[in-house]
Coordinates of N, CA and C and ligand atoms in Angstrom, one line a residue:
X1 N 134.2 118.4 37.1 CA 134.1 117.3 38.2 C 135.4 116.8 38.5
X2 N 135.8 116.1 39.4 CA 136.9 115.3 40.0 C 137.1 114.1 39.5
X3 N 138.2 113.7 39.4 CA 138.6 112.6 38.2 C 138.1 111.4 38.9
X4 N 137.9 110.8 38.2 CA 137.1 109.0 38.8 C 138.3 108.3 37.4
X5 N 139.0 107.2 38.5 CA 139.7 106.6 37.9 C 139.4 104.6 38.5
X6 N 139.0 104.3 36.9 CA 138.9 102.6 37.0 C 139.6 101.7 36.9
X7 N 139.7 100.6 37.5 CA 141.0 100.1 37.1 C 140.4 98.3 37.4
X8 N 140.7 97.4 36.9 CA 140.4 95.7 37.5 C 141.6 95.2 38.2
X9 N 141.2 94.7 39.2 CA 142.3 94.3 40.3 C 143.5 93.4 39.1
X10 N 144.6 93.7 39.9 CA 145.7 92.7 39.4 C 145.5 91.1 38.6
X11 N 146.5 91.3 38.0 CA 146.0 89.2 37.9 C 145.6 88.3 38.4
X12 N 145.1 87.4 38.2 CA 144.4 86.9 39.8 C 145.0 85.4 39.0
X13 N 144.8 84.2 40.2 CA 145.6 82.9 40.0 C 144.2 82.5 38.9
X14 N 143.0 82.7 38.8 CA 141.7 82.8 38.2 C 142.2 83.0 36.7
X15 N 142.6 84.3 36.6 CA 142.6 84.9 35.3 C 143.9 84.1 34.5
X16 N 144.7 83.6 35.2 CA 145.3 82.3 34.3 C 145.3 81.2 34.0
X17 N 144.0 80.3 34.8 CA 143.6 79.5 34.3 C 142.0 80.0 33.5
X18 N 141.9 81.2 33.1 CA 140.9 81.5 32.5 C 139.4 80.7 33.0
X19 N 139.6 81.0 34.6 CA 138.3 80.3 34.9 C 137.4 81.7 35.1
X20 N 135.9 81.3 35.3 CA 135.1 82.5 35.9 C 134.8 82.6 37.2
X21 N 134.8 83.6 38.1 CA 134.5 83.6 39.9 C 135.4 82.9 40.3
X22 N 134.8 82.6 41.4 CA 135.6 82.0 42.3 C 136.9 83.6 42.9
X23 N 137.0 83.2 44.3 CA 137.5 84.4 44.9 C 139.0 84.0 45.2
X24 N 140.2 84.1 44.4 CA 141.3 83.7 44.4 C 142.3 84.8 44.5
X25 N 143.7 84.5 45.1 CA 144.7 85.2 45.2 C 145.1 86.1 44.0
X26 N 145.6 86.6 43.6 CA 146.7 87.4 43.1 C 147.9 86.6 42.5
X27 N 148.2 86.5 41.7 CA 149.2 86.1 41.0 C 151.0 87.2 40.7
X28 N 151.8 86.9 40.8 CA 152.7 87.4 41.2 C 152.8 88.6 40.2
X29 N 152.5 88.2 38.9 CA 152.5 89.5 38.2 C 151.4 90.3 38.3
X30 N 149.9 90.1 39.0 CA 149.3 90.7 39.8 C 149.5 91.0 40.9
X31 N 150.3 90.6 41.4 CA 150.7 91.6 42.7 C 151.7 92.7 42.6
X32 N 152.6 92.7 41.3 CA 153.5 93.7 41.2 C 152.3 95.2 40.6
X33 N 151.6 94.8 39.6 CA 150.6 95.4 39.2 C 150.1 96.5 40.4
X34 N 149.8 95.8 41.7 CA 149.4 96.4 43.0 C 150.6 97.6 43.4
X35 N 151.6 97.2 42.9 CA 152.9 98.3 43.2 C 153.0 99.9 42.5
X36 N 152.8 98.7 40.9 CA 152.7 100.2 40.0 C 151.8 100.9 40.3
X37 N 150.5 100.1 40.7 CA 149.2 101.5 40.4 C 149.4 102.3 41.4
X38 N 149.5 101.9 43.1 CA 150.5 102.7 43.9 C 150.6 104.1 43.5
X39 N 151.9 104.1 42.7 CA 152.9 104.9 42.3 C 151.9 105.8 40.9
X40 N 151.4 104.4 40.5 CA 150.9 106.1 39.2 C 150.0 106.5 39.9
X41 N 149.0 106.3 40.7 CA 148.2 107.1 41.4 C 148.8 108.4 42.0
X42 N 149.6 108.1 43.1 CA 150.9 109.3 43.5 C 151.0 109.8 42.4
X43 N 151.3 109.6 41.5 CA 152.1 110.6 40.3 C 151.2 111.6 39.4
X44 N 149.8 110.6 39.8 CA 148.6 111.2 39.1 C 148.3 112.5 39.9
X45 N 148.2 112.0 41.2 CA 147.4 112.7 42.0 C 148.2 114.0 43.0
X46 N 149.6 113.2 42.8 CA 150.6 114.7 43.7 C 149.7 114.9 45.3
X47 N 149.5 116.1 45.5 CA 149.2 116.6 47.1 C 147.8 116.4 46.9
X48 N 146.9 116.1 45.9 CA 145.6 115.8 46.0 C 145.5 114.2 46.3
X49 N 146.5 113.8 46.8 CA 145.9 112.1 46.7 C 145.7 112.1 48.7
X50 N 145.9 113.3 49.2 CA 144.9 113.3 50.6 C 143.9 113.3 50.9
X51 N 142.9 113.5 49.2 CA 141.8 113.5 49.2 C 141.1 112.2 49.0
X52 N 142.3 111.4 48.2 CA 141.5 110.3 47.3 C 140.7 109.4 48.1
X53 N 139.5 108.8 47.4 CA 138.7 107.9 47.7 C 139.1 106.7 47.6
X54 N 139.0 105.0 47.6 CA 139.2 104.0 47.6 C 138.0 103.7 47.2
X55 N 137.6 103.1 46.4 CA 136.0 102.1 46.3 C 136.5 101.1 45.6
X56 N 136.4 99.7 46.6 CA 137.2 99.5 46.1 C 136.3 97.4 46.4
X57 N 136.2 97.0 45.6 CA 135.1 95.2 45.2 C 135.6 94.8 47.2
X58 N 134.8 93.5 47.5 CA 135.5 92.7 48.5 C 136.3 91.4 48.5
X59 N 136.2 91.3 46.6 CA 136.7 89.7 46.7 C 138.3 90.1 46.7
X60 N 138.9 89.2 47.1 CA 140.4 89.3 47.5 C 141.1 89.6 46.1
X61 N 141.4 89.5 45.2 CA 141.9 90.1 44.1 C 141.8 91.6 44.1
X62 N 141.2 92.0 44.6 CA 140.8 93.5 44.3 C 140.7 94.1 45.6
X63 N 140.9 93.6 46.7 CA 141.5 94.2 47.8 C 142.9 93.9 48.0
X64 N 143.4 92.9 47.6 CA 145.1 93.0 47.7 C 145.9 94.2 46.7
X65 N 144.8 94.6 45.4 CA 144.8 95.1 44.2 C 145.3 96.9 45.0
X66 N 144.3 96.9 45.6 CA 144.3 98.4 46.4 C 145.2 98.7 47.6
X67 N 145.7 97.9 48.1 CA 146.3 97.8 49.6 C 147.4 98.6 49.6
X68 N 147.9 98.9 48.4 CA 149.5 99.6 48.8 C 148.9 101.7 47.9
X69 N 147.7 101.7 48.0 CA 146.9 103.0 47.3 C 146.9 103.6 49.0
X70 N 147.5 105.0 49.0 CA 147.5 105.5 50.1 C 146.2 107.0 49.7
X71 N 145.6 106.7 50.9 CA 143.7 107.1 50.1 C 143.2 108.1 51.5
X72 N 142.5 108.8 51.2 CA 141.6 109.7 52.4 C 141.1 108.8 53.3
X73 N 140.2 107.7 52.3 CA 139.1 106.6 53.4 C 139.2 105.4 51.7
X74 N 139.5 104.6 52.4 CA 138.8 103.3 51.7 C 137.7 102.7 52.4
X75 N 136.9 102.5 50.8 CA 135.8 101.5 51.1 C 135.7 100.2 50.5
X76 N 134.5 99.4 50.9 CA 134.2 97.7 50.3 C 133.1 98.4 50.0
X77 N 132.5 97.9 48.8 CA 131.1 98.0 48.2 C 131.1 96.8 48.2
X78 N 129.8 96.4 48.2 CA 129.5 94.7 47.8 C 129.1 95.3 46.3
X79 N 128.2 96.2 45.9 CA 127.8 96.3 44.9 C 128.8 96.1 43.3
X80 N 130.3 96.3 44.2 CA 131.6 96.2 43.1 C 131.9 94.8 43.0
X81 N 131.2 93.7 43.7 CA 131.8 92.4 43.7 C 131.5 91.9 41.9
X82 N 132.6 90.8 41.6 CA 132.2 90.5 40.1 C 130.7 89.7 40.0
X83 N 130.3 90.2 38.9 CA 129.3 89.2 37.7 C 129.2 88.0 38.4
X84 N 127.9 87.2 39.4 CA 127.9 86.1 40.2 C 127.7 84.9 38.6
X85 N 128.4 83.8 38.9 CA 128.3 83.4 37.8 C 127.6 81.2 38.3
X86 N 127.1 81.9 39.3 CA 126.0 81.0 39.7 C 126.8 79.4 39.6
X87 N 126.0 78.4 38.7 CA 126.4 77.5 39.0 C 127.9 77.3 38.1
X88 N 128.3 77.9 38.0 CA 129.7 77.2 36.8 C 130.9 78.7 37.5
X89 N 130.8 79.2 38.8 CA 131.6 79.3 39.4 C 132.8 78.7 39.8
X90 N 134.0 79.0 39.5 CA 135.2 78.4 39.7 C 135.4 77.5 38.1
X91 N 134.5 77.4 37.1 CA 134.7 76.7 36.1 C 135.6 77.6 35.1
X92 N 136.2 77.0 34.3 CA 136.5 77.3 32.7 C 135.8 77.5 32.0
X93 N 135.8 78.5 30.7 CA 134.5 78.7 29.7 C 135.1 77.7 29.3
X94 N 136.3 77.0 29.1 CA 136.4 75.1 28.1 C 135.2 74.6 28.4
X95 N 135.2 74.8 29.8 CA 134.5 73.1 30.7 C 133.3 73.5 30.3
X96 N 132.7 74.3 30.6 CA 130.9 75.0 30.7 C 131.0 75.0 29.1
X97 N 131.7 75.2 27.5 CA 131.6 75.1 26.6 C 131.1 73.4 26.5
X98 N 132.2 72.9 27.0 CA 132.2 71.2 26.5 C 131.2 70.5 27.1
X99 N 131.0 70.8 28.9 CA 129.6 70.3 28.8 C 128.8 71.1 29.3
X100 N 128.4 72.5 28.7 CA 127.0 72.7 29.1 C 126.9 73.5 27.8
X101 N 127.1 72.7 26.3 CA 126.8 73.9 24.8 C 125.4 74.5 25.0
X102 N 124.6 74.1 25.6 CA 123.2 75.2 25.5 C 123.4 76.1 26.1
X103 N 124.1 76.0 27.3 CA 124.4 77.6 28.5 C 125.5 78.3 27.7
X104 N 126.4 77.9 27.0 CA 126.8 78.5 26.7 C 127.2 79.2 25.5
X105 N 126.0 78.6 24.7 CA 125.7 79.1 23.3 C 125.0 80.1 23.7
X106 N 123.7 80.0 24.7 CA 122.7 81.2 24.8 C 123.3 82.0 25.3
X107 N 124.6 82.2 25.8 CA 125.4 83.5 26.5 C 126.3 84.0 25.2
X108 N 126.4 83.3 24.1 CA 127.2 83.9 22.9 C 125.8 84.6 22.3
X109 N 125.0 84.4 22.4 CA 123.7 84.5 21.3 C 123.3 85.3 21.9
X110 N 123.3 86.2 23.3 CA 122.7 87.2 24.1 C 123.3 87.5 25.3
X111 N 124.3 87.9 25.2 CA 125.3 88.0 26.3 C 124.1 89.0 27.6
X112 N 124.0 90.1 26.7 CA 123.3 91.1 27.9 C 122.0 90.4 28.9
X113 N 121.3 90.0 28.1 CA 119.9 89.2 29.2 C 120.4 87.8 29.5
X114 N 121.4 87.3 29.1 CA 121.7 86.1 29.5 C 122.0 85.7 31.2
X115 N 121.5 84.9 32.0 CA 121.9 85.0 33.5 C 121.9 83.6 33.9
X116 N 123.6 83.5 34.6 CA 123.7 82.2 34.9 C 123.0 81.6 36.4
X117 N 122.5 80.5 35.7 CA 121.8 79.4 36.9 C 122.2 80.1 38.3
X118 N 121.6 80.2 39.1 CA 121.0 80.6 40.2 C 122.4 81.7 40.9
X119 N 122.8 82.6 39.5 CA 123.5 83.9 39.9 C 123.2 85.0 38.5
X120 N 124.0 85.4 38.8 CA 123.4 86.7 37.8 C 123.5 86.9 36.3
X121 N 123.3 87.6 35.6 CA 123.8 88.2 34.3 C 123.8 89.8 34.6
X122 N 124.3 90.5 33.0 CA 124.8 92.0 33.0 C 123.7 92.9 33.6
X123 N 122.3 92.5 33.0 CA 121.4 93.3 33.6 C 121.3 93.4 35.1
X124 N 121.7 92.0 35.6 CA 121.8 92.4 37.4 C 122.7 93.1 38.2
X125 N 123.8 93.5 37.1 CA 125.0 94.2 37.8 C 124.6 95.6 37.2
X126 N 124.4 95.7 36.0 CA 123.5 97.2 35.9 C 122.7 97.9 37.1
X127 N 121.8 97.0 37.1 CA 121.1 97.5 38.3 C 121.6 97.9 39.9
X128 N 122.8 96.5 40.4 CA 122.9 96.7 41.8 C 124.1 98.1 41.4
X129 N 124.8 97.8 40.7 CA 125.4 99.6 40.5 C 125.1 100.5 40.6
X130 N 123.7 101.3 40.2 CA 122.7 102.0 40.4 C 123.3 103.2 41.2
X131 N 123.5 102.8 42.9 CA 123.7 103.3 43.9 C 125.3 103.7 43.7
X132 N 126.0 103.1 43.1 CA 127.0 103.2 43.0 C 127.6 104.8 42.1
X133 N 126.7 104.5 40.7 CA 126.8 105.7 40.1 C 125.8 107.3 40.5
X134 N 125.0 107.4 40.9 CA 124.3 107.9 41.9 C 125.5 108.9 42.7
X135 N 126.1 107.5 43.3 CA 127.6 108.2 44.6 C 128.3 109.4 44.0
X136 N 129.1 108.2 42.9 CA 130.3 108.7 41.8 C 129.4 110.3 41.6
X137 N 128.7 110.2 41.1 CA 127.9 111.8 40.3 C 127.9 112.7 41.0
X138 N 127.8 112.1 42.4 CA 127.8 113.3 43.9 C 128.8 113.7 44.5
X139 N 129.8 112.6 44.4 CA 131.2 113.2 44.7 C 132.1 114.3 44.4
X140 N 132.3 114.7 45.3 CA 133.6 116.4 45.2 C 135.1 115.5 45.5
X141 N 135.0 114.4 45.7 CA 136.8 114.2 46.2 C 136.8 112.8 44.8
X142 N 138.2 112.9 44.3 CA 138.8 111.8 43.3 C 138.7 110.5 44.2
X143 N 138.5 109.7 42.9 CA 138.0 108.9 43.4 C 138.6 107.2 42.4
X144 N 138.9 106.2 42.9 CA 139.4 105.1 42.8 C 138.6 104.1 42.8
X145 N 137.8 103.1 41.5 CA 137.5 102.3 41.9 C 138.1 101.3 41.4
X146 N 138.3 99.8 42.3 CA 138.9 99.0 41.6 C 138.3 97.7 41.9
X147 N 137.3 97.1 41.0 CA 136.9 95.6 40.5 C 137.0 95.3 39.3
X148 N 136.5 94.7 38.9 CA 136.3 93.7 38.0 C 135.5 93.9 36.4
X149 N 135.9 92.9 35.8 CA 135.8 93.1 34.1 C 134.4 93.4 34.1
X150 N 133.7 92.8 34.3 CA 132.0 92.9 34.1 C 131.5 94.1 34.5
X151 N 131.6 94.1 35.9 CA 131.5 95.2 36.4 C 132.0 96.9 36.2
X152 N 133.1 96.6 35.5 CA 133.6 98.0 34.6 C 133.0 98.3 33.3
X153 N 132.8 96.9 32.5 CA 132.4 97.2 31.5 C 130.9 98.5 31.7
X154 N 130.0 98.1 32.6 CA 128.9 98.2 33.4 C 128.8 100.1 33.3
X155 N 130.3 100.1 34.5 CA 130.4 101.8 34.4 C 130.8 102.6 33.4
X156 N 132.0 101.5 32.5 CA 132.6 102.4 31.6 C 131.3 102.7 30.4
X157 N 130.5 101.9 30.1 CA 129.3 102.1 29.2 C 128.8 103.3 29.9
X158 N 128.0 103.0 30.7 CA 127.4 104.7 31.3 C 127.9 105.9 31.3
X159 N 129.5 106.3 31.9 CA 130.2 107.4 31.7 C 130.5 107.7 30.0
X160 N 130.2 106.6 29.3 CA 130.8 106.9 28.0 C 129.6 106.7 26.8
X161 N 128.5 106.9 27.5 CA 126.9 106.5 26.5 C 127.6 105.4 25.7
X162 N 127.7 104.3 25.8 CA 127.8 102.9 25.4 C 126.5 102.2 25.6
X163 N 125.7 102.0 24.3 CA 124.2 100.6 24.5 C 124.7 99.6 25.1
X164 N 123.5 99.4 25.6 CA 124.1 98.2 26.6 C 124.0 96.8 25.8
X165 N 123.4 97.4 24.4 CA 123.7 95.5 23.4 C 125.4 95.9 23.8
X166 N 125.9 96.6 23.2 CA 127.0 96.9 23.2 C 128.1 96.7 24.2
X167 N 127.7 96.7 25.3 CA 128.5 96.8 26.9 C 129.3 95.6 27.3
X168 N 128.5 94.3 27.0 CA 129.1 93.3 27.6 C 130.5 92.9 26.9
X169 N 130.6 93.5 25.4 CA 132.1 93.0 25.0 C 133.1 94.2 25.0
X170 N 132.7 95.0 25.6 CA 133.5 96.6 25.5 C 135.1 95.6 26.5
X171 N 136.3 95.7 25.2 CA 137.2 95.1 25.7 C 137.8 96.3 27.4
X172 N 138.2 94.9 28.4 CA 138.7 95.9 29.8 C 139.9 94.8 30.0
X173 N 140.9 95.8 29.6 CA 142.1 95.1 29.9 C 142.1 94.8 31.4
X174 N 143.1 94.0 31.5 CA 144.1 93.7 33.3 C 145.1 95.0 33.0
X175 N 145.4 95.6 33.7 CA 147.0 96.4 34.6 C 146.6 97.8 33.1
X176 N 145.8 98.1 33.6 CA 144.8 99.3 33.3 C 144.5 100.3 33.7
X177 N 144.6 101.7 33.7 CA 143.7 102.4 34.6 C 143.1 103.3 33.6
X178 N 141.6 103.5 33.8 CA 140.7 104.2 32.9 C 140.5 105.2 33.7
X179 N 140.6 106.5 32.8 CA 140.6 107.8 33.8 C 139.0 108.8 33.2
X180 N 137.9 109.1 34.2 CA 136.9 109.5 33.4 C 137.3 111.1 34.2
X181 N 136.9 112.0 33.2 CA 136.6 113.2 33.6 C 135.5 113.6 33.8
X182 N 134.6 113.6 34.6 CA 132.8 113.8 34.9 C 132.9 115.1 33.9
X183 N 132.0 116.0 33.2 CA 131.4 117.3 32.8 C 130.3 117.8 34.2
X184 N 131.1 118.9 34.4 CA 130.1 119.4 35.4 C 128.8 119.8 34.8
X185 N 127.7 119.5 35.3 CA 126.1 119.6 34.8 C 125.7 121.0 35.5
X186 N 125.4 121.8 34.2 CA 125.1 123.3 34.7 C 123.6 123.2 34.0
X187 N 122.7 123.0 34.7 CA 121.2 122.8 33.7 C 121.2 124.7 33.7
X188 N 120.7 125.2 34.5 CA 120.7 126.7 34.4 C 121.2 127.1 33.1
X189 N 122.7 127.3 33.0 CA 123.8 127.4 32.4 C 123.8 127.0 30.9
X190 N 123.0 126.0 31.0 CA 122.8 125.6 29.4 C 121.3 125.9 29.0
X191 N 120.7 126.1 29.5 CA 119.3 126.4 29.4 C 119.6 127.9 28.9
X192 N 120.2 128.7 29.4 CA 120.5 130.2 29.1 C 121.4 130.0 27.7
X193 N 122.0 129.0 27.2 CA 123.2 128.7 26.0 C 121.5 128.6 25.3
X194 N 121.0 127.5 25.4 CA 120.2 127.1 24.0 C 119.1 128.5 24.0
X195 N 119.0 129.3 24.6 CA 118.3 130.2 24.5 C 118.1 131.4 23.8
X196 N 119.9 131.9 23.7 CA 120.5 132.9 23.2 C 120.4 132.7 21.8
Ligands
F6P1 O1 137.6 86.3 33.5 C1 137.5 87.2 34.6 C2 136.1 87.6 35.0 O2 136.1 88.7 35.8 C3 135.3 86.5 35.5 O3 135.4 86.3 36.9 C4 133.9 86.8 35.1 O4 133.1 85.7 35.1 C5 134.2 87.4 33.7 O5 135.4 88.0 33.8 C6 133.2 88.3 33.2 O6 133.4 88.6 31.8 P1 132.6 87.9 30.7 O7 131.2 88.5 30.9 O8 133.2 88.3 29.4 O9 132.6 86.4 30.9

């Protein structure tokens, strides 16, 4: 199969005040991040990067993240947007710790089914993904996506049989790129192996 490469947009002004959501700029050392991957992409991809794909979240961190990736066709998935984090968007895990300890004990105590006030949890990004991996599996051209922590954790568990008790803390660095090699699916092919 054709390489599918993951990556979480650059730094975001977000990710240093360690808040959740909220749809913010890029931070400077997130924006140079936008430079490198550029270039390792090129260096990854040589004369195949006329093929490459872009899939690529819509909140601004993760399209400023992709902008300098020179790609066959870029796309916006909404499906790549981050983990909605309902009502304590734009907050601190300090602040949602200090004042809301029950929301945020029950998200230590059960990260996976846990879902915040009137936005989502992991199970809801499992699911709107769906379509997403589906794509990825069908694809013939390399391919790029670039969002967010939750949301990778999400794919990287599926390409890599990860439980999904398991999923929600699977560490996903910043200035990253996760490279999967699909296994081509030969049912025929193996059906004739277990045979022999
Ligand atoms: O901290 C960055 C971020 O992408 C937040 O926007 C999001 O709420 C969070 O990560 C998801 O990670 P976790 O599920 O560990 O809180």
């Amino acid at each position: 199969g054709c390489p599918v490469y993951l990556t979480r947009h650059g730094e975001s002004l977000g990710n240093q005040t360690k808040s959740m959501g909220g749809d913010g700029n890029l931070s400077e050392t997130g924006d140079r991040y936008a430079g490198v991957l550029a270039d390792f992409v090129a260096a990854q991809l040589g004369a195949g990067q006329s093929r490459l794909l872009v899939w690529c979240s819509p909140m601004k961190r993760a399209t400023q993240t992709a902008r300098a990736v020179k790609c066959h066709r870029y796309s916006q998935w909404q499906a790549l947007t981050e983990l909605d984090t309902g009502v304590f968007n734009g907050c601190s895990y300090k602040q949602v710790e200090r004042d809301y300890p029950d929301e945020f004990t029950a998200r230590e105590v059960d990260k996976l089914c846990y879902r915040y006030p009137e936005g989502e949890g992991y199970l809801d990004v499992v699911n709107r993904l769906d379509p997403v991996v589906v794509a990825l599996e069908k694809e013939d051209r390399p391919v790029i996506v670039v969002s967010h922590q939750a949301v990778l954790r999400c794919l990287y568990a599926y390409f890599h049989d990860i439980s999904l008790r398991e999923m929600p803390r699977i560490p996903i660095s910043l200035h990253t790129v996760v490279k999967l090699t699909p296994v081509d699916y030969h049912p025929e092919a193996s059906a004739a192996g277990a045979a022999a």
